[in-house]
XYZ file of C-alpha atoms in Angstrom:
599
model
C 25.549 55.080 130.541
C 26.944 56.653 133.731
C 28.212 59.984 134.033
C 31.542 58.721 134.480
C 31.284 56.685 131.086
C 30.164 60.174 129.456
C 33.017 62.728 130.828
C 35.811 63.309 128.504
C 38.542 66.041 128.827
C 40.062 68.317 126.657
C 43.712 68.331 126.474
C 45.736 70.637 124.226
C 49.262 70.058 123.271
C 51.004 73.650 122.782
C 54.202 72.937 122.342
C 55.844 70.086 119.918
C 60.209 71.235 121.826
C 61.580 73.694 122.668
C 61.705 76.652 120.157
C 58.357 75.573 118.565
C 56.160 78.568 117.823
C 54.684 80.876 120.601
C 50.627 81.018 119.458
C 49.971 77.632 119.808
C 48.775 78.426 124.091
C 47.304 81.523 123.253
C 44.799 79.999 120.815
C 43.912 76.596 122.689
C 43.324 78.681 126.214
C 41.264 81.542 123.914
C 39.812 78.919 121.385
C 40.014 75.464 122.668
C 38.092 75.174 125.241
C 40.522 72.577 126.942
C 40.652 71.307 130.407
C 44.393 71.357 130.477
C 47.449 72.840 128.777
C 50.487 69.972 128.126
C 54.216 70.940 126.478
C 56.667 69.386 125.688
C 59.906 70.520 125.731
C 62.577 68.513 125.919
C 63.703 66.466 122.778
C 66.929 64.505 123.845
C 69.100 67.010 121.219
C 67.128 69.751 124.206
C 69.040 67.958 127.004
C 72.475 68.431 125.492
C 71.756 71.897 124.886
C 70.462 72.163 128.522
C 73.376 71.268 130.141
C 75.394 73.483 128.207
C 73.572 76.245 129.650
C 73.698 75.040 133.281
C 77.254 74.490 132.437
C 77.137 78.530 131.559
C 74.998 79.451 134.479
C 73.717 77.128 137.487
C 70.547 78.398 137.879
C 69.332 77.743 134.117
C 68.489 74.331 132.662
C 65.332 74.871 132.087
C 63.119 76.154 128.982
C 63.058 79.437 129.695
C 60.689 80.631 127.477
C 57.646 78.495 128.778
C 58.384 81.077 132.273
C 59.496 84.068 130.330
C 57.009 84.182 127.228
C 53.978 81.404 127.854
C 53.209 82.011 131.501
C 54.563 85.535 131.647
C 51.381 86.087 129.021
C 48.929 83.914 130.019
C 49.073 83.081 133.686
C 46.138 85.121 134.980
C 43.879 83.882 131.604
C 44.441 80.616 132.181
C 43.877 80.755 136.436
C 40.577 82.498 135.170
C 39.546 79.971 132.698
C 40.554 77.357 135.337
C 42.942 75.438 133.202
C 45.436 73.053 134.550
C 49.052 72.854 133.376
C 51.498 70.087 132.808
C 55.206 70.966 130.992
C 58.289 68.805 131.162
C 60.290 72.353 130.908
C 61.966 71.884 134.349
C 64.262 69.916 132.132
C 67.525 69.728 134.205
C 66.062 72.291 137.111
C 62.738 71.858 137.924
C 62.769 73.728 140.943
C 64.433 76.568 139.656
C 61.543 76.774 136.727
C 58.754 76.580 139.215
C 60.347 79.085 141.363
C 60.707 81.475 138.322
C 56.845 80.798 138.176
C 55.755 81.175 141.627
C 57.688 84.417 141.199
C 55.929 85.689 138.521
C 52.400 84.675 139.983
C 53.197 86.791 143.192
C 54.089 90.019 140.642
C 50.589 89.192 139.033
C 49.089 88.682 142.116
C 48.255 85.273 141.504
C 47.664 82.544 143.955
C 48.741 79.149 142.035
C 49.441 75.787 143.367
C 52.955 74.615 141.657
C 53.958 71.126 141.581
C 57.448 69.842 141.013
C 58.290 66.713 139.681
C 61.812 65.641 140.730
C 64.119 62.297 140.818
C 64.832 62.260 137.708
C 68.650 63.341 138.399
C 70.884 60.124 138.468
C 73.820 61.404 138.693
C 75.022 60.257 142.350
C 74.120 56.272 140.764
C 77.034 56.664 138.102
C 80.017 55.691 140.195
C 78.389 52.357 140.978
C 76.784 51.978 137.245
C 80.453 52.359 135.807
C 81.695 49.493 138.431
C 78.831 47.444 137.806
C 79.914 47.784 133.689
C 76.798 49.104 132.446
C 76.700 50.127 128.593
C 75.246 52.453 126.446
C 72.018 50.487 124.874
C 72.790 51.247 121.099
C 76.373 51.465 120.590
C 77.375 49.094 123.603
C 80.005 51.601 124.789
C 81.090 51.719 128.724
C 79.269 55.093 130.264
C 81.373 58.249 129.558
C 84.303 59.179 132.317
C 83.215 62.518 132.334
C 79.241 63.059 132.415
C 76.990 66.442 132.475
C 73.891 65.209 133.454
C 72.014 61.518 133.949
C 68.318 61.651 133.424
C 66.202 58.965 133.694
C 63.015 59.387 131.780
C 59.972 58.920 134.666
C 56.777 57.839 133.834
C 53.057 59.701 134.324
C 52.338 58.900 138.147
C 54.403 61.539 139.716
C 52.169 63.727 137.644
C 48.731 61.889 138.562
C 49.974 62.237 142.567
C 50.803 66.054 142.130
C 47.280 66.598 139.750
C 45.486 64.421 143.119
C 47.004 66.620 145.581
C 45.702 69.521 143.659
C 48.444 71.128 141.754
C 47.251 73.811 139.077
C 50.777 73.721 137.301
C 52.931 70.944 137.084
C 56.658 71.204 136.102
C 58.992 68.306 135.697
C 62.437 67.152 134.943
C 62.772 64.815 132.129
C 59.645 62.090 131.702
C 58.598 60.096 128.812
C 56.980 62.796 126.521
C 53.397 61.259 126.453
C 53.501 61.165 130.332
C 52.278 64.394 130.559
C 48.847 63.497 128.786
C 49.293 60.118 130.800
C 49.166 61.892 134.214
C 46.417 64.040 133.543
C 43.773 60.878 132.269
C 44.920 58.629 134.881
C 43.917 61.376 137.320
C 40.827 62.760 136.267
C 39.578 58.760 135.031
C 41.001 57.323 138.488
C 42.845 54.718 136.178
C 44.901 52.343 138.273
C 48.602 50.909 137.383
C 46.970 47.897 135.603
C 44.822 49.108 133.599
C 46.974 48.245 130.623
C 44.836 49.020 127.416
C 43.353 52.514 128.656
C 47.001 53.309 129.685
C 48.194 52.611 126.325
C 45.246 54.056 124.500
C 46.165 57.522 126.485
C 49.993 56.983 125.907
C 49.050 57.338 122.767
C 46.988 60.337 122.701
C 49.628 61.901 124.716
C 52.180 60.723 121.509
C 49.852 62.511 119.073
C 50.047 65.961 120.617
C 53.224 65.789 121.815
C 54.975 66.837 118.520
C 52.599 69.437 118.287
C 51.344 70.891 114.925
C 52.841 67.463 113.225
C 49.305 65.979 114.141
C 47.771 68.655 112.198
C 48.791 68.914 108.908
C 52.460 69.955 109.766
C 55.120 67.857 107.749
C 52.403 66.334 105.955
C 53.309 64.474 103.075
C 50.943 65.949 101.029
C 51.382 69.545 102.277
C 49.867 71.535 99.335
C 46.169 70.262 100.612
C 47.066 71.821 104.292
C 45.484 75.057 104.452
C 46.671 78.355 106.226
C 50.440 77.377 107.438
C 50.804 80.838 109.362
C 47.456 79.933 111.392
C 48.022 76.292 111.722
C 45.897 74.729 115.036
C 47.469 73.049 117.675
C 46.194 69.401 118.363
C 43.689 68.492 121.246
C 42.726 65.568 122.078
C 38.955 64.754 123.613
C 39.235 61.524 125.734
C 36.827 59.084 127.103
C 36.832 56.688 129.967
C 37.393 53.703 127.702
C 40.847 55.183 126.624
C 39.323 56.318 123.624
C 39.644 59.612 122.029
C 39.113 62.031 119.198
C 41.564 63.944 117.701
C 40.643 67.524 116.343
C 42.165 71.674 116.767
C 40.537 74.786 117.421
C 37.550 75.675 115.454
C 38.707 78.870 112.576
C 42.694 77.548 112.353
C 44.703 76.640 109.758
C 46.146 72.823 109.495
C 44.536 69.558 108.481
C 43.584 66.624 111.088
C 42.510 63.977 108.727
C 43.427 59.927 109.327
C 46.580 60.329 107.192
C 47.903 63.177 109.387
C 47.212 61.420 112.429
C 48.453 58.341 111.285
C 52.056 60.028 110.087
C 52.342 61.177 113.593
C 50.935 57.904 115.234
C 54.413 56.242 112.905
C 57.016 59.133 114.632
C 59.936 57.521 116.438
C 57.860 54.247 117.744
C 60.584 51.598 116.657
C 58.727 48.435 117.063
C 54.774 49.520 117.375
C 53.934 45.916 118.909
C 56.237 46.185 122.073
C 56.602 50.485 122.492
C 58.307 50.716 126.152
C 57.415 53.273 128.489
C 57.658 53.422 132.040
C 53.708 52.540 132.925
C 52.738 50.750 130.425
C 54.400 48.054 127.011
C 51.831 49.587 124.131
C 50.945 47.703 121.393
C 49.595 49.462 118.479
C 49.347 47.503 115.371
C 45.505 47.134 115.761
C 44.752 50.866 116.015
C 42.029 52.284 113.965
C 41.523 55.477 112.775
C 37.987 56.702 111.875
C 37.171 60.430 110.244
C 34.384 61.645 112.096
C 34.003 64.479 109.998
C 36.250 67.660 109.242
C 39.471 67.842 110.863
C 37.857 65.066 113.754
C 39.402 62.073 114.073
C 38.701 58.952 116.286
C 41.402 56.682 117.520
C 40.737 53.817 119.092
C 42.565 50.014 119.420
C 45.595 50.294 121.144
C 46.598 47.219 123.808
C 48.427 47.556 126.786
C 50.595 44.977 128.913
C 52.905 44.806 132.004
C 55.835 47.722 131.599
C 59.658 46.877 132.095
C 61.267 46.837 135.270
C 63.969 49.567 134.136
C 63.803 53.214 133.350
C 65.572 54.149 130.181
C 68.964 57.041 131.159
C 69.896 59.746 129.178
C 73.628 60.950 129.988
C 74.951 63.848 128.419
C 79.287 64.109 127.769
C 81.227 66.216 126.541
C 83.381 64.621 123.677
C 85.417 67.698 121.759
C 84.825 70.187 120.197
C 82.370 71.026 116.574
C 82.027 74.002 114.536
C 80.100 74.261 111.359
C 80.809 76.717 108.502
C 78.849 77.555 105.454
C 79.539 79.268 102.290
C 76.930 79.819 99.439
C 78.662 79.124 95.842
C 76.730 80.714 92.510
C 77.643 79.997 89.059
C 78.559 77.600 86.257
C 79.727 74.142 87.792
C 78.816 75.081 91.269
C 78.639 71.687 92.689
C 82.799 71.009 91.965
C 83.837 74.327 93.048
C 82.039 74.049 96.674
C 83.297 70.684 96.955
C 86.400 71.671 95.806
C 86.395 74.782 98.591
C 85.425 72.363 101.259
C 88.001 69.910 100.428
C 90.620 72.981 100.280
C 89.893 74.177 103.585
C 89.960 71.158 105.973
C 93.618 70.944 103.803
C 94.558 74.308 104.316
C 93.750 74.444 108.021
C 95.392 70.795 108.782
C 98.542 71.698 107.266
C 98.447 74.750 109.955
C 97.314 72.247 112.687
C 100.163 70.611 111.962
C 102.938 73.488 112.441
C 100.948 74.276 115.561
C 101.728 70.821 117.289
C 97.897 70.200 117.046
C 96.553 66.254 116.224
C 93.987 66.009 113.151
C 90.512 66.778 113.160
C 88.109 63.583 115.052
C 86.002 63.524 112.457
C 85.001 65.713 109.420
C 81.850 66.378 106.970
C 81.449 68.167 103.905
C 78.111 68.183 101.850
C 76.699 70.099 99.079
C 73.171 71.760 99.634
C 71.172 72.121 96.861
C 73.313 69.204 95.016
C 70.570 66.679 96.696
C 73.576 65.498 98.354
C 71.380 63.819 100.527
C 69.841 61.266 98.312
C 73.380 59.638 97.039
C 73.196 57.852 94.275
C 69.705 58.716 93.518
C 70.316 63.012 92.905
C 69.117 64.503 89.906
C 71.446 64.694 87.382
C 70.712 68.143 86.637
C 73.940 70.719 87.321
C 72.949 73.028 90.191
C 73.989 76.612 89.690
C 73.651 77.789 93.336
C 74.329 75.819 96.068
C 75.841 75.739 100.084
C 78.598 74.261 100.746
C 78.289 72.697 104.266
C 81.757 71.858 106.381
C 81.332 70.284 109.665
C 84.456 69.021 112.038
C 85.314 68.488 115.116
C 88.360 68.396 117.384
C 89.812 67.839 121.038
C 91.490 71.530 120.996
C 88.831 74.205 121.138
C 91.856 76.611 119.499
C 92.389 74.092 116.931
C 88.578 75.143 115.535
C 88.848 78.850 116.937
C 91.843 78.751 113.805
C 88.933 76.648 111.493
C 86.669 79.483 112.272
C 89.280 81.702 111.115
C 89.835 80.634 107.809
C 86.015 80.450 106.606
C 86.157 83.577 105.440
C 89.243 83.405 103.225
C 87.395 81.636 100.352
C 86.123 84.422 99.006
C 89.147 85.717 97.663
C 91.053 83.169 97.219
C 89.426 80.301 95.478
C 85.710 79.944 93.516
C 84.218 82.794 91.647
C 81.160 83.090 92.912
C 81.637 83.032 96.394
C 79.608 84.611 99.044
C 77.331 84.156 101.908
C 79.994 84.230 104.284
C 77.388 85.537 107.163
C 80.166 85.847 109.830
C 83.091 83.916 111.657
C 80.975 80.113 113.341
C 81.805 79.763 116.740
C 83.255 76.772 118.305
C 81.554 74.717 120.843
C 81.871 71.755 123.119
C 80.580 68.915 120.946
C 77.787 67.449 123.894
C 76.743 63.904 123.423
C 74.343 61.353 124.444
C 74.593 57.787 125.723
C 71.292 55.808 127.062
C 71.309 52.982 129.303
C 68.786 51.127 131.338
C 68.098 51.513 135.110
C 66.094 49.415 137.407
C 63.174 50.958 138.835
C 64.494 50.744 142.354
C 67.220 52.841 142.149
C 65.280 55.511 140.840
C 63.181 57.563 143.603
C 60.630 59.930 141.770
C 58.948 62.572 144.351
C 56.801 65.209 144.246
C 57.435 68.671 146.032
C 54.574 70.842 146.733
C 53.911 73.749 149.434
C 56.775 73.069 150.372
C 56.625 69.376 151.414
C 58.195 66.605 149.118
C 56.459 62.897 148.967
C 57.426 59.957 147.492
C 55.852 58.055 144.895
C 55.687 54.108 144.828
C 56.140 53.232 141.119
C 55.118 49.262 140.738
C 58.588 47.813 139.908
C 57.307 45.971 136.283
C 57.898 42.865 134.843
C 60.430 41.202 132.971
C 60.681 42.969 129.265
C 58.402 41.610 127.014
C 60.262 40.078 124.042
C 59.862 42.493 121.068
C 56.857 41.737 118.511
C 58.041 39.505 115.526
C 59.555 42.252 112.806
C 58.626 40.243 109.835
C 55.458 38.732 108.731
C 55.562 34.703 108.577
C 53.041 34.400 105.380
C 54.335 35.938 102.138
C 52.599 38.921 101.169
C 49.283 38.661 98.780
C 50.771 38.500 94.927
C 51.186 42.427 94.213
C 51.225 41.670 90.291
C 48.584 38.522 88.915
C 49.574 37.461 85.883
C 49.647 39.076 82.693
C 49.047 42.569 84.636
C 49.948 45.275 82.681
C 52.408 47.696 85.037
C 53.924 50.872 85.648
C 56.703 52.385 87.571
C 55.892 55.124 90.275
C 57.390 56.962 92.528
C 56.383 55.465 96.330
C 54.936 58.476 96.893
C 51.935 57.922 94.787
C 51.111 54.916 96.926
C 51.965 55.701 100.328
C 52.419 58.944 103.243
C 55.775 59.053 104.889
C 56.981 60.190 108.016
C 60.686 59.788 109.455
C 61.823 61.123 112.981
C 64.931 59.822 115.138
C 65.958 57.952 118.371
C 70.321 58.326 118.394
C 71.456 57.075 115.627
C 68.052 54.809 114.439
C 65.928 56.409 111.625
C 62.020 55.689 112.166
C 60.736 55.632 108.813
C 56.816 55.123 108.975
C 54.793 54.477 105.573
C 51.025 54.700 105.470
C 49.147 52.967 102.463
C 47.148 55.386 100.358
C 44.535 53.118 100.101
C 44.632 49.521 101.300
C 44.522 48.138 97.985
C 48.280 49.413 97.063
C 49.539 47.763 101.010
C 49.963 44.066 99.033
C 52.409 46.465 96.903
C 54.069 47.845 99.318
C 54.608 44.941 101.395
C 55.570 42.693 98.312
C 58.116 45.493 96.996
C 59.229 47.795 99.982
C 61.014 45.769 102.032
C 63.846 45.757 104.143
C 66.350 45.038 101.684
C 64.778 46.821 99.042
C 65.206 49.977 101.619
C 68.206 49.242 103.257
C 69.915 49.095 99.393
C 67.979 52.554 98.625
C 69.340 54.130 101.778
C 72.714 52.720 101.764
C 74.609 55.875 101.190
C 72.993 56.355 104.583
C 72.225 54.124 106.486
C 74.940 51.703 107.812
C 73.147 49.109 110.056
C 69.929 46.769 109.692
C 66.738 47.780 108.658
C 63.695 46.169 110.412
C 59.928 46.105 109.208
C 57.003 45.700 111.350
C 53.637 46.375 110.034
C 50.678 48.120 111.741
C 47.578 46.241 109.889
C 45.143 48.233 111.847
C 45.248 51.247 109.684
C 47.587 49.872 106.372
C 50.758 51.056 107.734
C 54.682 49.677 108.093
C 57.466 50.993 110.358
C 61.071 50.725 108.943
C 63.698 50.773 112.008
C 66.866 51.612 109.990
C 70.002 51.419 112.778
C 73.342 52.985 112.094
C 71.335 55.618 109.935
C 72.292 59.118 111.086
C 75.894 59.916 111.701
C 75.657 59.026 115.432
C 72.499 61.292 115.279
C 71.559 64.231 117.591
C 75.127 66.528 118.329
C 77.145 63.373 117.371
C 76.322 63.479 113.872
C 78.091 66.043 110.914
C 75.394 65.846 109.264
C 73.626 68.585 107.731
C 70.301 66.157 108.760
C 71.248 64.895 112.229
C 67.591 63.838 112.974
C 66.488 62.289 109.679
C 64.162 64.436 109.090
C 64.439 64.182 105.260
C 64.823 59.759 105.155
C 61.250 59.654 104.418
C 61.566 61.955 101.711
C 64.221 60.653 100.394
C 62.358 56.722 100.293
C 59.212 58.115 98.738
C 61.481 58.558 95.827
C 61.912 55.187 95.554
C 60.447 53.681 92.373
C 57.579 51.125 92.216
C 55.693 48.444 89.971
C 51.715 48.935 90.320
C 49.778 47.670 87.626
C 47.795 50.523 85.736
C 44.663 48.688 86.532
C 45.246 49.425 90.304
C 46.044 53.143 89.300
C 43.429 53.712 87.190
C 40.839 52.882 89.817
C 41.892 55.330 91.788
């Protein structure tokens, strides 16, 4: 075996967005031992909020904390340690995040090549995209009149050219999250643009880690066997030339990596796991395996790769209104009426005073019940809750039409339930900032990289025609779940099966994993599309899509119309759908006791 064949390279992922915990670079530059740093920052709720704040103040727009708390920490340790860096938290101002960082190398007195990443900004293409009648890919809507921002996710070789040119930190604008792993392999394996399968194999690595601690143990399904939460290790990945790669933490931290762990994250917001689109590479992963190696190692392996897309997927941000949320916490006897009964009060109350101001009605209003498992519809417990939080969301085009909402929160608590408290202060009002995504073709998008001072452009191969989307449903009929004269039983889904649910707009992911792959002819025979969509139908409004992932007895729900708009567009308590899977593992089951009892 050459040397080449024998390299691998540690890469750790310390940061899953932006807010996530501040230990997770500390302990993978003191205890990793990796070869490079990656973050991610920028969930597309992160853009909205990052054009609020460059809305605020021009010079923000980016995650400040990676400057102001990760590098302010651990610049010099990791310059020492000679560990590279690769962060999407230039987010809407790249520059003005690498400049914070070149400022706070000088004060160190640090010499560190930084890398931008920029040409992601789209924003001087809308005039000609509204002409043209492009439309928002989910909802079909015409593009916004009045946009913040325009992002087009980039792919990974912006990053590869500034890694080749030498860059020790890398900061983009807004790429496709596993790019950052991307860019790093394809440099240090000297992968070219058609090497599909290793491209898709690393894609994927970079997917693992890029939620951070959720390929560890965190939102496990079965979270009482994850040990020490407070110390939980952040993910690295140890790759191979063949695309290849083992999954593991930091030796003497908390978490779990184990093949259902990796798996749940492997199911996070893919959509359709036979045609996954990113900018370098259409990934296929319905044949990946997953092998424990031993404790908390796991090897992943299987992945295909084919020609990418000729378009870059756009994120535009708009402001539509305004939002405010209130909350009150109601204790006692009958708790559930009285909140609801509060809620429905106060969106009364305060549109009778709209009213004598000349104001229109609210856009839209929400009001849920905490505690009341609200959330799973028809399916709650029956039992009466006796302290609950009643949730009020609403928006409006008048910002002083919700400054008056705000207002009357408070007055509940002597007017109406006994029992009512928690007011925790007057909610603010704020622009309600939305998304729309569209496709772009490659040409019109010119990614460059800027470093000492000189900016270069990057040829990006211009793709293919789409590949058609894998088939959603199997052609054969699933393997008989129940021979005759079985004997069964009725189980929660969560007996047979891990569950993971993230969130692209207003589409719920909904990922099942079979606990062992003699109950998958039981889930396939009895969780199916229907079966979920009728579950979920308090919920979820549009179709619901299956596509299976053989390769380690798994299925992938696409549930559209599921979230309230999702992101800032939904009222919902649960904009992300963070709780769907939850909620499905509920869902009764027929297994026949013989299949349970082996277990």
């Amino acid at each position: 075996m050459s040397e080449s064949a024998k390299k691998t390279i540690r890469i750790g992922g310390a940061s899953g967005f932006w807010g996530d915990s501040s230990v997770g670079a500390p302990q993978l530059v003191r205890q990793g031992k990796v070869d490079y740093l990656v973050f991610d920052y920028l969930a597309e709720l992160t853009m909205s909020i990052l054009a609020a704040a460059r809305l605020r103040k021009p010079e923000l727009g980016y995650a400040t904390d990676f400057v102001t708390v990760t590098m302010k920490s651990l610049l010099r340790e990791i310059t020492e340690r000679g560990i590279r860096v690769v962060s999407n938290a230039g987010g809407m101002n790249p520059q003005g995040c690498a400049q914070a960082i070149a400022a706070l190398a000088a004060e160190q007195g640090l010499a560190v090549r930084i890398a931008v990443v920029e040409g992601d900004d789209v924003m001087p293409l809308l005039p000609a995209l509204r002409s043209e009648g492009v439309r928002d890919m989910q909802k079909g809507h015409p593009l916004p009149d009045k946009v913040l921002s325009a992002n087009a996710y980039l792919g990974a070789l912006p990053i590869k050219a500034a890694l080749d040119q030498g860059a020790q930190i890398v900061v983009t604008g807004r790429c496709v999250d596993s790019a950052v792993t991307l860019g790093v392999l394809m440099h240090e394996f000297g992968w070219q643009t058609g090497d599909y399968d290793r491209l898709a194999q690393a894609s994927l690595a970079g997917h693992v880690i890029e939620c951070g601690c959720q390929a560890t143990g965190g939102l496990h399904t079965d979270w009482e066997q994850v040990p020490d939460w407070a110390n939980i290790g952040y993910p690295i990945v140890e790759c191979s030339a063949d695309g290849s790669f083992v999954v593991g933490k930091a030796p003497g931290t908390g978490g779990l990596v184990s093949t259902a762990t990796v798996g749940e994250q492997i199911l996070y917001e893919i959509g359709d796991p036979g045609a996954y689109l990113l900018p370098d590479v259409t990934c296929d992963f319905t044949q990946v395996r997953l092998e424990q190696l031993g404790t908390d190692r796991v090897h992943v392996s299987g992945a295909r790769g084919r020609a990418p897309g000729s378009g870059y997927k756009v994120c535009a941000t708009f402001v539509d209104g305004f939002r405010c949320n209130a909350q009150l916490t109601i204790v006692g006897i009958d708790a559930v009426a009285k909140a609801r009964r509060t809620g429905e009060a106060l969106v009364e109350r305060t549109r009778r005073l709209f009213a004598e101001n000349g104001w229109g009605d609210y856009t839209r209003t929400h009001i849920q019940v905490l505690g009341a498992e609200s959330c799973y519809g028809p399916h709650a417990a029956t039992g009466a809750a006796r302290e609950v939080v009643l949730w009020v969301a609403v928006m409006h085009p008048q910002k002083e039409a919700l400054e008056l909402f705000a207002r009357e929160v408070a007055a509940p608590g002597t007017s109406w339930s006994p029992g009512t408290t928690g007011v925790g202060g007057r909610p603010s009002p704020g622009p309600s900032i939305r998304q729309c995504a569209f496709l772009l073709d490659k040409a019109r998008v010119e990614p460059a990289v800027l470093i000492d001072g000189e900016r270069r452009g990057i040829d990006i191969p211009m793709g293919a025609t789409p590949d058609p989307a894998s088939a959603g449903e199997p052609q054969a009929p699933p393997p008989d779940a129940h021979p005759a004269g079985s004997d069964t039983i009725e189980v929660p889904l969560v007996r047979l099966a891990y569950g993971r649910s993230g969130d692209k707009g207003d589409i719920s992911n909904i990922g099942l994993i079979a606990r062992r792959p003699d109950y998958l002819p039981v889930l396939r025979a009895q969780v199916t599309p229907e079966r979920v969509k009728q579950w979920l139908g308090h919920l979820v409004q549009g179709q619901v899509t299956r596509y299976d992932l053989p390769g380690f007895d798994a299925m992938n729900f696409v549930c559209e119309a599921a979230l309230d708009g999702g992101g800032m567009a939904s009222l919902r308590n649960d904009p992300l759908g963070k709780g769907m899977a939850q909620i499905l593992l509920s869902m009764p089951v027929s297994v026949p006791r013989s299949l349970l009892g082996a277990a």
